[in-house]
XYZ file of C-alpha atoms in Angstrom:
666
model
C 80.064 98.397 112.169
C 80.372 94.922 110.616
C 83.258 92.610 111.459
C 84.202 92.782 107.780
C 84.697 96.527 108.012
C 86.738 96.309 111.230
C 89.052 93.764 109.637
C 89.362 95.887 106.508
C 90.207 98.885 108.683
C 93.299 97.042 109.875
C 94.524 97.142 106.282
C 93.668 100.813 105.999
C 95.493 101.690 109.186
C 98.670 99.788 108.326
C 98.686 101.266 104.832
C 98.228 104.824 106.075
C 100.910 104.367 108.718
C 103.408 102.755 106.334
C 103.101 105.526 103.771
C 103.268 108.198 106.431
C 106.417 106.779 108.023
C 108.090 106.519 104.612
C 106.899 110.046 103.777
C 106.225 108.560 100.340
C 103.679 106.325 98.669
C 100.039 105.864 97.733
C 97.591 105.514 100.627
C 94.355 106.153 98.742
C 94.068 102.956 96.707
C 94.825 100.606 99.640
C 92.205 102.402 101.709
C 89.662 102.179 98.897
C 90.339 98.514 98.125
C 90.576 97.285 101.728
C 87.018 95.900 101.753
C 87.616 94.111 98.452
C 90.836 92.652 99.833
C 89.236 91.484 103.059
C 86.425 89.795 101.141
C 88.776 87.943 98.801
C 91.611 87.028 101.150
C 89.484 85.938 104.091
C 86.574 84.530 102.130
C 88.020 82.783 99.082
C 91.775 82.883 98.513
C 93.299 79.393 98.817
C 96.888 79.841 99.932
C 99.326 78.783 102.620
C 101.477 81.580 104.087
C 103.984 79.019 105.360
C 104.425 77.457 101.917
C 104.120 80.324 99.424
C 105.198 78.123 96.489
C 102.566 75.417 97.017
C 101.720 74.519 93.393
C 97.925 74.567 93.662
C 97.612 77.904 95.442
C 95.410 80.611 94.019
C 97.427 83.368 92.389
C 96.811 86.945 93.483
C 98.115 89.830 91.364
C 97.967 93.470 92.402
C 98.087 95.043 88.954
C 97.791 98.582 90.317
C 101.105 98.048 92.080
C 101.317 101.542 93.553
C 98.827 100.184 96.140
C 101.642 97.974 97.438
C 101.024 98.751 101.105
C 97.725 96.905 100.751
C 99.520 93.753 99.620
C 102.227 94.073 102.246
C 99.606 94.520 104.962
C 97.752 91.435 103.701
C 100.907 89.334 103.659
C 101.880 90.491 107.138
C 98.485 89.904 108.723
C 97.836 86.526 107.102
C 101.152 85.061 108.252
C 103.767 85.399 105.510
C 107.407 86.107 106.303
C 106.882 89.845 106.493
C 107.227 91.457 109.890
C 105.825 94.653 111.336
C 109.337 96.076 111.143
C 109.292 95.316 107.417
C 106.121 97.388 107.077
C 107.772 100.190 108.997
C 110.680 99.999 106.543
C 108.421 100.641 103.528
C 110.257 102.129 100.526
C 113.634 102.153 102.285
C 116.961 100.902 100.953
C 117.247 97.082 100.912
C 113.829 96.651 102.492
C 111.454 93.757 101.757
C 108.744 96.326 101.055
C 109.748 98.358 97.968
C 107.523 101.044 96.513
C 105.956 98.606 94.033
C 105.756 94.843 94.635
C 108.826 92.995 93.363
C 108.972 89.283 92.676
C 111.642 87.406 94.604
C 111.991 89.873 97.470
C 109.175 88.735 99.720
C 107.204 85.459 99.647
C 103.646 85.898 98.427
C 104.406 88.465 95.729
C 103.651 86.541 92.537
C 104.996 89.086 90.047
C 106.620 92.495 89.814
C 103.863 95.028 89.209
C 105.114 98.489 88.533
C 103.866 99.645 85.130
C 100.083 99.755 85.197
C 98.388 96.897 83.384
C 101.499 94.716 83.416
C 100.186 92.587 86.262
C 96.939 92.064 84.385
C 98.923 90.785 81.398
C 100.938 88.494 83.675
C 97.741 87.195 85.253
C 96.365 86.159 81.867
C 99.502 84.060 81.421
C 99.074 82.540 84.877
C 95.474 81.631 84.107
C 96.576 80.074 80.811
C 99.225 78.022 82.610
C 96.667 76.733 85.116
C 94.327 75.555 82.360
C 97.182 73.927 80.399
C 98.591 72.083 83.412
C 95.104 70.913 84.350
C 94.516 69.636 80.833
C 97.805 67.747 80.852
C 97.949 66.311 84.359
C 94.447 66.053 85.822
C 92.722 62.683 85.769
C 89.245 61.566 86.806
C 88.945 62.127 90.532
C 92.361 63.768 90.674
C 92.121 67.490 89.965
C 95.624 68.220 91.222
C 95.611 71.495 89.259
C 92.513 73.481 90.154
C 92.953 77.067 91.252
C 91.952 80.610 90.382
C 93.920 83.679 89.365
C 92.642 86.850 91.018
C 93.572 90.364 89.953
C 93.055 93.745 91.551
C 93.265 96.519 88.968
C 92.405 100.189 88.708
C 91.428 102.863 86.209
C 95.038 103.297 85.120
C 95.403 99.593 84.302
C 92.382 99.789 82.020
C 93.613 102.927 80.299
C 96.898 101.263 79.359
C 96.861 99.597 75.942
C 98.112 96.293 77.318
C 94.762 95.839 79.051
C 93.077 95.592 75.659
C 95.569 93.055 74.343
C 95.428 90.912 77.473
C 91.693 91.052 78.109
C 90.716 90.521 74.481
C 92.850 87.388 74.459
C 91.522 86.151 77.816
C 87.944 86.453 76.611
C 88.703 84.706 73.329
C 90.380 81.799 75.120
C 87.612 81.503 77.726
C 89.791 81.722 80.843
C 86.966 81.165 83.306
C 89.255 80.874 86.324
C 90.515 84.413 85.861
C 88.604 86.795 88.155
C 89.437 90.507 88.086
C 88.196 92.998 90.652
C 88.219 96.491 89.184
C 88.724 99.294 91.693
C 86.585 101.898 89.932
C 87.341 104.941 92.052
C 87.401 107.500 89.224
C 90.589 109.177 90.440
C 94.133 109.242 89.111
C 97.098 111.498 89.824
C 95.714 114.301 87.682
C 92.272 114.245 89.283
C 88.872 112.941 88.191
C 89.350 110.537 85.292
C 85.964 111.289 83.745
C 87.671 114.062 81.808
C 90.001 111.617 80.024
C 88.541 108.146 80.615
C 84.853 107.921 79.774
C 84.756 104.281 78.609
C 81.747 102.135 79.325
C 83.840 99.424 80.948
C 80.947 96.975 81.294
C 80.163 97.122 77.573
C 83.839 96.966 76.719
C 84.288 93.719 78.617
C 81.047 92.291 77.344
C 82.547 92.878 73.907
C 85.588 90.889 75.013
C 83.253 87.994 75.924
C 83.752 88.400 79.666
C 81.286 87.769 82.454
C 80.555 91.227 83.859
C 79.320 91.794 87.414
C 78.538 95.382 88.434
C 78.373 96.213 92.137
C 76.544 99.062 93.753
C 79.242 99.591 96.373
C 82.738 98.136 96.227
C 83.262 99.196 99.826
C 80.521 96.793 100.930
C 82.403 93.615 101.849
C 79.264 91.480 101.837
C 78.396 92.562 98.292
C 81.942 91.828 97.138
C 81.756 88.361 98.703
C 78.536 87.596 96.884
C 80.058 88.692 93.574
C 83.183 86.549 93.975
C 81.090 83.506 94.808
C 79.047 84.111 91.677
C 82.191 84.565 89.569
C 83.555 81.235 90.745
C 80.529 79.487 89.238
C 81.270 80.835 85.740
C 82.355 77.997 83.432
C 82.915 79.716 80.075
C 84.301 83.231 80.552
C 86.704 85.270 82.657
C 84.973 87.619 85.073
C 85.373 91.290 85.829
C 83.736 92.578 89.010
C 83.283 96.325 88.732
C 83.661 97.727 92.231
C 82.795 101.417 92.652
C 84.908 102.545 95.600
C 86.004 105.717 97.335
C 89.734 106.361 97.095
C 91.112 107.185 100.532
C 87.987 105.666 102.125
C 87.445 107.102 105.608
C 89.558 110.223 105.190
C 87.305 113.198 106.044
C 89.203 115.759 103.963
C 91.066 113.755 101.307
C 88.797 110.797 100.645
C 87.420 110.708 97.111
C 90.056 113.122 95.822
C 93.438 112.993 94.114
C 94.960 114.339 97.325
C 94.894 110.808 98.750
C 96.338 109.184 95.632
C 100.089 109.646 95.638
C 101.128 111.354 98.859
C 100.967 110.672 102.616
C 97.802 111.868 104.282
C 99.698 113.657 107.062
C 99.589 112.919 110.786
C 96.596 115.187 111.407
C 94.486 113.654 108.633
C 95.430 110.125 109.708
C 94.225 110.898 113.222
C 90.942 112.237 111.847
C 90.575 109.213 109.545
C 91.160 106.679 112.313
C 88.617 108.481 114.447
C 86.082 108.418 111.604
C 86.723 104.688 111.106
C 86.491 103.937 114.819
C 90.074 102.695 114.825
C 91.348 103.762 118.224
C 94.910 102.489 117.995
C 98.351 103.978 117.513
C 100.679 103.741 114.507
C 101.154 100.162 113.272
C 99.032 98.845 116.148
C 96.639 95.959 115.416
C 94.794 94.335 118.338
C 95.491 90.655 118.939
C 91.885 89.566 118.400
C 91.897 91.167 114.936
C 95.274 89.586 114.148
C 93.890 86.162 115.024
C 90.990 86.621 112.617
C 93.419 87.553 109.858
C 95.893 84.721 110.501
C 95.590 82.247 107.608
C 98.324 79.803 108.611
C 96.080 77.127 110.138
C 93.591 77.255 107.273
C 96.419 77.310 104.750
C 98.042 74.242 106.273
C 94.684 72.458 106.199
C 94.037 73.296 102.528
C 97.509 72.279 101.444
C 97.345 69.164 103.608
C 94.184 68.056 101.821
C 95.894 68.625 98.470
C 98.965 66.696 99.618
C 96.751 63.732 100.463
C 95.143 63.914 97.023
C 98.542 64.170 95.338
C 99.866 61.211 97.325
C 97.042 59.040 95.985
C 97.633 60.464 92.508
C 101.306 59.561 92.831
C 100.444 55.991 93.717
C 98.114 55.599 90.745
C 100.072 57.675 88.215
C 103.729 57.600 89.347
C 105.206 58.754 86.033
C 102.795 61.648 85.704
C 103.424 62.669 89.316
C 107.190 62.637 88.820
C 106.852 64.704 85.648
C 104.560 67.185 87.414
C 107.095 67.640 90.219
C 109.930 68.170 87.759
C 107.954 70.682 85.760
C 106.746 72.851 88.639
C 110.268 72.863 90.095
C 111.659 74.089 86.767
C 114.197 71.278 86.441
C 115.310 70.172 82.976
C 114.957 66.470 82.087
C 117.783 64.255 83.279
C 120.617 64.110 80.790
C 119.442 67.116 78.783
C 122.862 68.762 78.731
C 124.624 65.693 77.330
C 121.916 65.129 74.713
C 122.134 68.773 73.637
C 125.873 68.528 73.132
C 125.480 65.356 71.067
C 122.834 67.027 68.937
C 125.015 70.084 68.304
C 127.898 67.775 67.378
C 125.659 66.059 64.824
C 124.775 69.432 63.281
C 128.442 70.379 63.142
C 129.215 67.240 61.151
C 126.494 67.869 58.575
C 125.368 71.529 58.546
C 122.934 72.865 55.999
C 124.933 74.710 53.314
C 123.069 78.015 53.524
C 120.338 78.701 56.023
C 118.602 81.742 57.455
C 119.012 81.742 61.200
C 115.217 81.939 61.588
C 115.136 78.558 59.793
C 118.041 77.309 61.894
C 115.960 78.317 64.916
C 113.066 76.183 63.686
C 115.460 73.245 63.234
C 116.534 73.766 66.853
C 112.929 73.959 68.019
C 112.142 70.700 66.241
C 114.779 69.014 68.394
C 113.974 70.894 71.605
C 110.247 70.247 71.251
C 110.885 66.501 71.331
C 113.007 66.836 74.487
C 110.992 69.342 76.528
C 107.259 68.826 77.084
C 107.281 72.078 79.060
C 108.212 74.070 75.948
C 105.292 76.281 74.890
C 105.618 78.340 71.745
C 103.783 81.041 69.919
C 103.978 84.059 67.689
C 102.273 87.415 67.431
C 100.555 86.594 64.119
C 103.846 85.862 62.353
C 104.327 82.108 62.685
C 105.082 81.567 58.958
C 107.726 84.312 59.138
C 109.134 83.733 62.635
C 109.129 79.943 62.067
C 108.226 79.371 65.715
C 105.932 76.447 64.880
C 107.812 73.133 65.187
C 107.131 69.443 64.657
C 105.831 68.998 68.211
C 103.589 72.070 68.133
C 99.849 71.632 68.650
C 97.496 74.607 68.663
C 95.681 75.882 71.717
C 92.557 77.953 71.249
C 89.196 78.882 72.777
C 88.481 76.449 75.621
C 91.219 74.165 74.302
C 94.408 73.960 76.332
C 95.633 70.502 75.372
C 98.222 71.895 72.955
C 101.530 73.692 73.359
C 101.328 76.546 70.858
C 99.500 79.884 70.879
C 98.592 82.140 67.998
C 98.726 85.300 70.086
C 97.332 87.557 67.380
C 98.823 90.991 66.777
C 99.579 91.451 70.475
C 103.349 91.672 70.968
C 103.069 93.354 74.374
C 100.249 91.136 75.625
C 102.052 88.030 74.410
C 105.281 88.944 76.200
C 103.540 89.833 79.473
C 101.499 86.637 79.347
C 104.622 84.564 78.695
C 106.172 86.096 81.809
C 103.040 85.103 83.711
C 103.208 81.530 82.428
C 106.839 81.324 83.513
C 106.032 82.732 86.950
C 103.158 80.299 87.388
C 105.478 77.366 86.859
C 105.365 74.237 84.765
C 106.284 75.795 81.416
C 109.133 77.344 79.453
C 107.424 79.759 77.062
C 108.895 81.333 73.951
C 107.206 83.735 71.561
C 108.113 85.385 68.312
C 107.683 88.603 66.393
C 109.782 90.803 64.121
C 112.710 92.475 65.865
C 111.312 95.915 65.016
C 108.256 95.150 67.175
C 110.337 94.376 70.234
C 109.754 98.052 70.947
C 106.050 97.333 71.434
C 106.901 94.565 73.907
C 109.838 96.258 75.573
C 108.356 96.886 79.007
C 107.560 93.191 79.416
C 111.112 92.341 78.345
C 112.435 94.705 80.983
C 110.208 93.188 83.666
C 111.456 89.697 82.792
C 115.005 90.918 83.324
C 114.097 92.725 86.539
C 112.467 89.544 87.884
C 115.385 87.394 86.650
C 113.054 84.906 84.996
C 114.119 82.873 81.919
C 111.429 83.813 79.416
C 112.577 83.347 75.805
C 111.895 85.847 73.021
C 112.373 85.131 69.309
C 112.978 88.208 67.148
C 113.392 87.628 63.413
C 113.985 89.929 60.404
C 116.877 91.469 62.254
C 118.301 94.217 60.005
C 118.062 96.045 56.698
C 118.023 92.490 55.369
C 114.247 92.828 55.748
C 114.517 94.592 52.402
C 111.505 95.903 50.538
C 109.267 96.540 53.573
C 111.428 99.582 54.153
C 112.650 101.543 57.179
C 109.409 101.157 59.164
C 110.218 97.454 59.420
C 114.030 97.526 59.327
C 115.497 97.458 62.843
C 118.507 99.686 63.346
C 118.674 100.562 67.040
C 116.821 97.560 68.465
C 119.730 95.178 69.056
C 121.731 97.841 70.873
C 118.607 98.732 72.826
C 118.115 95.141 73.981
C 121.732 94.973 75.117
C 121.037 97.963 77.365
C 118.602 95.969 79.526
C 120.547 94.665 82.557
C 120.531 90.877 82.802
C 118.932 90.412 79.387
C 120.959 88.095 77.126
C 120.675 89.006 73.452
C 122.030 86.418 71.009
C 122.570 87.240 67.339
C 123.958 84.010 65.866
C 125.758 83.855 62.538
C 124.742 80.376 61.372
C 123.074 77.103 62.279
C 125.571 76.001 64.916
C 125.580 79.316 66.745
C 121.771 79.304 66.635
C 121.636 75.836 68.174
C 124.061 76.855 70.937
C 122.035 80.012 71.583
C 118.828 78.018 71.981
C 120.424 75.569 74.395
C 121.869 78.471 76.393
C 118.418 80.081 76.568
C 116.785 76.861 77.740
C 119.474 76.167 80.329
C 119.485 79.707 81.688
C 117.749 80.147 85.056
C 118.519 83.710 86.104
C 117.155 85.887 83.329
C 115.507 86.194 79.915
C 117.019 85.601 76.509
C 116.371 87.061 73.069
C 117.322 85.256 69.875
C 117.804 87.770 67.060
C 117.539 86.012 63.707
C 117.877 86.715 59.998
C 115.378 86.561 57.211
C 118.069 85.907 54.584
C 120.149 82.760 54.169
C 123.663 82.724 55.654
C 126.639 80.557 54.840
C 127.830 78.110 57.474
C 131.173 78.649 59.164
C 133.707 75.808 59.565
C 134.786 75.266 63.206
C 136.856 72.998 65.383
C 135.275 71.233 68.352
C 136.978 73.731 70.654
C 135.418 76.630 68.766
C 131.967 75.032 69.031
C 132.428 74.795 72.784
C 133.550 78.427 72.986
C 130.386 79.717 71.274
C 128.751 79.372 74.680
C 131.168 81.987 76.012
C 129.381 84.616 73.930
C 132.440 85.514 71.830
C 135.315 83.468 70.461
C 138.045 83.347 67.839
C 136.480 82.000 64.656
C 139.413 82.536 62.255
C 142.957 83.197 63.376
C 146.394 83.982 62.027
C 149.888 82.805 62.898
C 151.239 84.720 65.854
C 149.891 87.974 67.220
C 147.271 89.652 64.996
C 147.816 93.043 63.417
C 144.063 93.505 63.137
C 140.914 92.068 64.729
C 137.590 92.015 62.902
C 134.599 91.546 65.221
C 131.333 90.455 63.675
C 127.924 89.286 64.753
C 125.019 87.628 62.995
C 124.891 88.036 59.224
C 128.036 90.182 59.249
C 130.356 87.421 60.514
C 130.736 85.945 57.028
C 131.555 89.434 55.769
C 134.375 89.653 58.311
C 135.681 86.216 57.324
C 135.867 87.140 53.630
C 137.449 90.491 54.401
C 140.039 88.704 56.530
C 140.791 86.334 53.682
C 141.431 89.262 51.355
C 143.625 91.071 53.869
C 145.529 87.868 54.659
C 146.246 87.375 50.977
C 147.978 90.759 51.102
C 150.174 89.644 53.975
C 148.167 91.055 56.859
C 147.761 89.064 60.079
C 144.037 89.154 60.797
C 141.879 87.554 63.485
C 138.098 87.205 63.150
C 136.051 87.164 66.341
C 132.423 86.091 66.260
C 130.447 87.767 69.030
C 126.981 86.181 69.066
C 126.213 87.408 72.606
C 128.266 90.217 74.102
C 126.202 89.964 77.313
C 127.534 86.468 77.954
C 131.032 87.396 76.737
C 131.195 90.221 79.266
C 130.542 87.724 82.072
C 133.628 85.676 81.202
C 136.779 86.129 83.257
C 139.348 88.665 82.134
C 141.785 85.989 81.067
C 139.364 84.540 78.548
C 138.255 87.937 77.259
C 141.863 89.014 76.762
C 142.646 85.765 74.952
C 139.939 86.606 72.421
C 140.598 90.344 72.243
C 144.264 90.794 73.265
C 144.850 94.310 74.616
C 148.072 94.502 72.588
C 146.096 94.638 69.337
C 144.402 98.028 69.154
C 143.550 97.907 65.463
C 139.999 96.622 65.600
C 136.912 96.894 63.387
C 133.426 95.878 64.506
C 130.867 95.041 61.834
C 127.126 94.851 62.531
C 124.078 96.035 60.602
C 122.882 97.980 63.630
C 123.896 100.952 65.760
C 127.597 101.345 66.481
C 127.229 102.459 70.109
C 127.710 99.015 71.671
C 130.938 98.287 69.851
C 133.187 101.050 71.112
C 133.838 99.198 74.352
C 135.495 96.519 72.190
C 137.178 98.561 69.459
C 138.142 101.490 71.701
C 138.934 104.996 70.580
C 141.508 103.696 68.135
C 139.137 101.312 66.370
C 136.488 101.685 63.701
C 132.983 100.362 63.079
C 131.052 99.406 59.991
C 127.563 99.802 61.381
C 124.126 101.227 60.652
C 123.716 104.628 62.284
C 120.846 105.784 60.095
C 117.485 104.469 58.968
C 117.328 102.223 55.915
C 115.271 102.379 52.728
C 112.848 100.286 50.726
C 114.788 98.080 48.314
C 115.979 94.505 47.872
C 118.262 93.473 50.734
C 121.350 93.013 48.559
C 121.043 96.553 47.266
C 120.699 97.902 50.796
C 123.756 96.089 52.127
C 125.756 97.538 49.253
C 124.324 101.033 49.742
C 125.199 101.168 53.429
C 128.692 99.714 53.173
C 128.224 96.119 54.252
C 130.607 94.790 51.617
C 133.948 93.038 51.732
C 135.606 95.965 49.966
C 134.324 98.494 52.478
C 135.359 96.398 55.487
C 138.797 95.943 53.941
C 139.096 99.659 53.205
C 138.031 100.534 56.762
C 140.554 98.079 58.185
C 143.388 99.505 56.100
C 142.895 102.934 57.664
C 144.073 101.315 60.918
C 147.016 99.416 59.476
C 150.408 100.990 58.931
């Protein structure tokens, strides 16, 4: 038995034992991919277990995240902060080893990979970020950014639609430092995939303009090593290495079958498997001589030390570039950004555009932000002229060209969003990308993963209501805003005018602990007059925009394009002697995080007569209007017609808001 196989068997044993102790998990894939993992991690992967955030490390993504015990075993054996007790605590409450790898829980996990194919999409973004940083910061003799992105993926990843979006894009761009090892074991939960997945994967990826390497045996570590070395020499294309493997490799009775996919092997089968593999050790036992061969701490320190020496010389020759590189990879905003942003918003407040769609107001904001933030990278899923995501500082990237800061992602909402998450995770960039709000549904899983990882990716969603007009109900979002608000930790801003849009953008850029969506109109909106105090309170997510003398009899709550409607309704009611307050609620997620004193000052509990107005589902608003309040919302699909006709048809008029309010007033 080769040394490679013995070392790979350590991964198999730990994975079997971890799943068995948890009485839950997926042993088959880790056992099948162990030889691939040993070849990559011991033969090629440039990383330092004692400094997992070293900027020039290779990135490793386990896209088939159900094989998590493989990654945890690798991290443990190579020297990361993951103990044997952590492996024994696999899938338990508050453990560092959850069922699927989760970013931020244990060092060495580069991204959260649960949904199949998501990690592959993230990896494309990481590979893009590497090429862009290299283009911007490398100088002759100083390749301070020079690393690979490696992906393990399985049949399920390639069945998911995101794999097409991501891999088509990667091939078009020519991401030659992206190397994917495909665990082609032919088994999924339901059994042999040949009955539902008969693609010619090699031809498929050749069609994507990838370098394709087909192995005879993915369980032959030497053959895998040879393939990776060959892939590293590729200069024009990403590489897929097709590795035929046996799921549950070594298991006499369950190997090669779905029985090893998603359930523990059982103590008896584990004993038989270890005997067949020649692994004569107890549960979680790895001999010291094998541990020493796996330990990557000395080699990691050496590799990083060599890079540190190179960077030190780079810093001496290019001090400004070096300082900017450090700032960017640490995710720190430029010095004085906050003060400059406030001054800029003040200047807008003094001279606002008279009537502006918030998508246009967003572009105005991006024009300013682009000049302040070289890390800002934009894009759109084939809708740049509609989303208005292209700004004065934007320069196109494209095939083999990464000197710009803007991507035309094509009609790939899901792939775009996953790749943006990957760029953010890589470090050095603050990506934003646009599409129509209705298509946020296509991208939703990537939005959820951004929130789960608490990373500040920024999503621009325009054409936010029945205001889309003639395109009809297929393109008119009704439930989408409420749906976005349901994602924990996901801030959804729906600004009502230019000033609120500017504040929303600054809030998104300054946020560090989660993603942000900016939901923007197609149609022009009038600008609201405000005091300086009101401008400052926009950042609280909700504030009093128009007030009355004394305690209000009625509160109108609006968001986005419906705020002006509330203001005009309030004017009409006030002229009839009613005491009306108008609250603008551009981001209820942020408002809900304010202290109770502030929230009560905006929505005093003593005033129970409340009407919420939004051209979207009413479900969100009942926590603000209560059982005694009313809503003027959109709880049905729209129709194809000019926007003005639709707003009238569905009750978004001053008269209807006034009539609704009067049902609450005595």
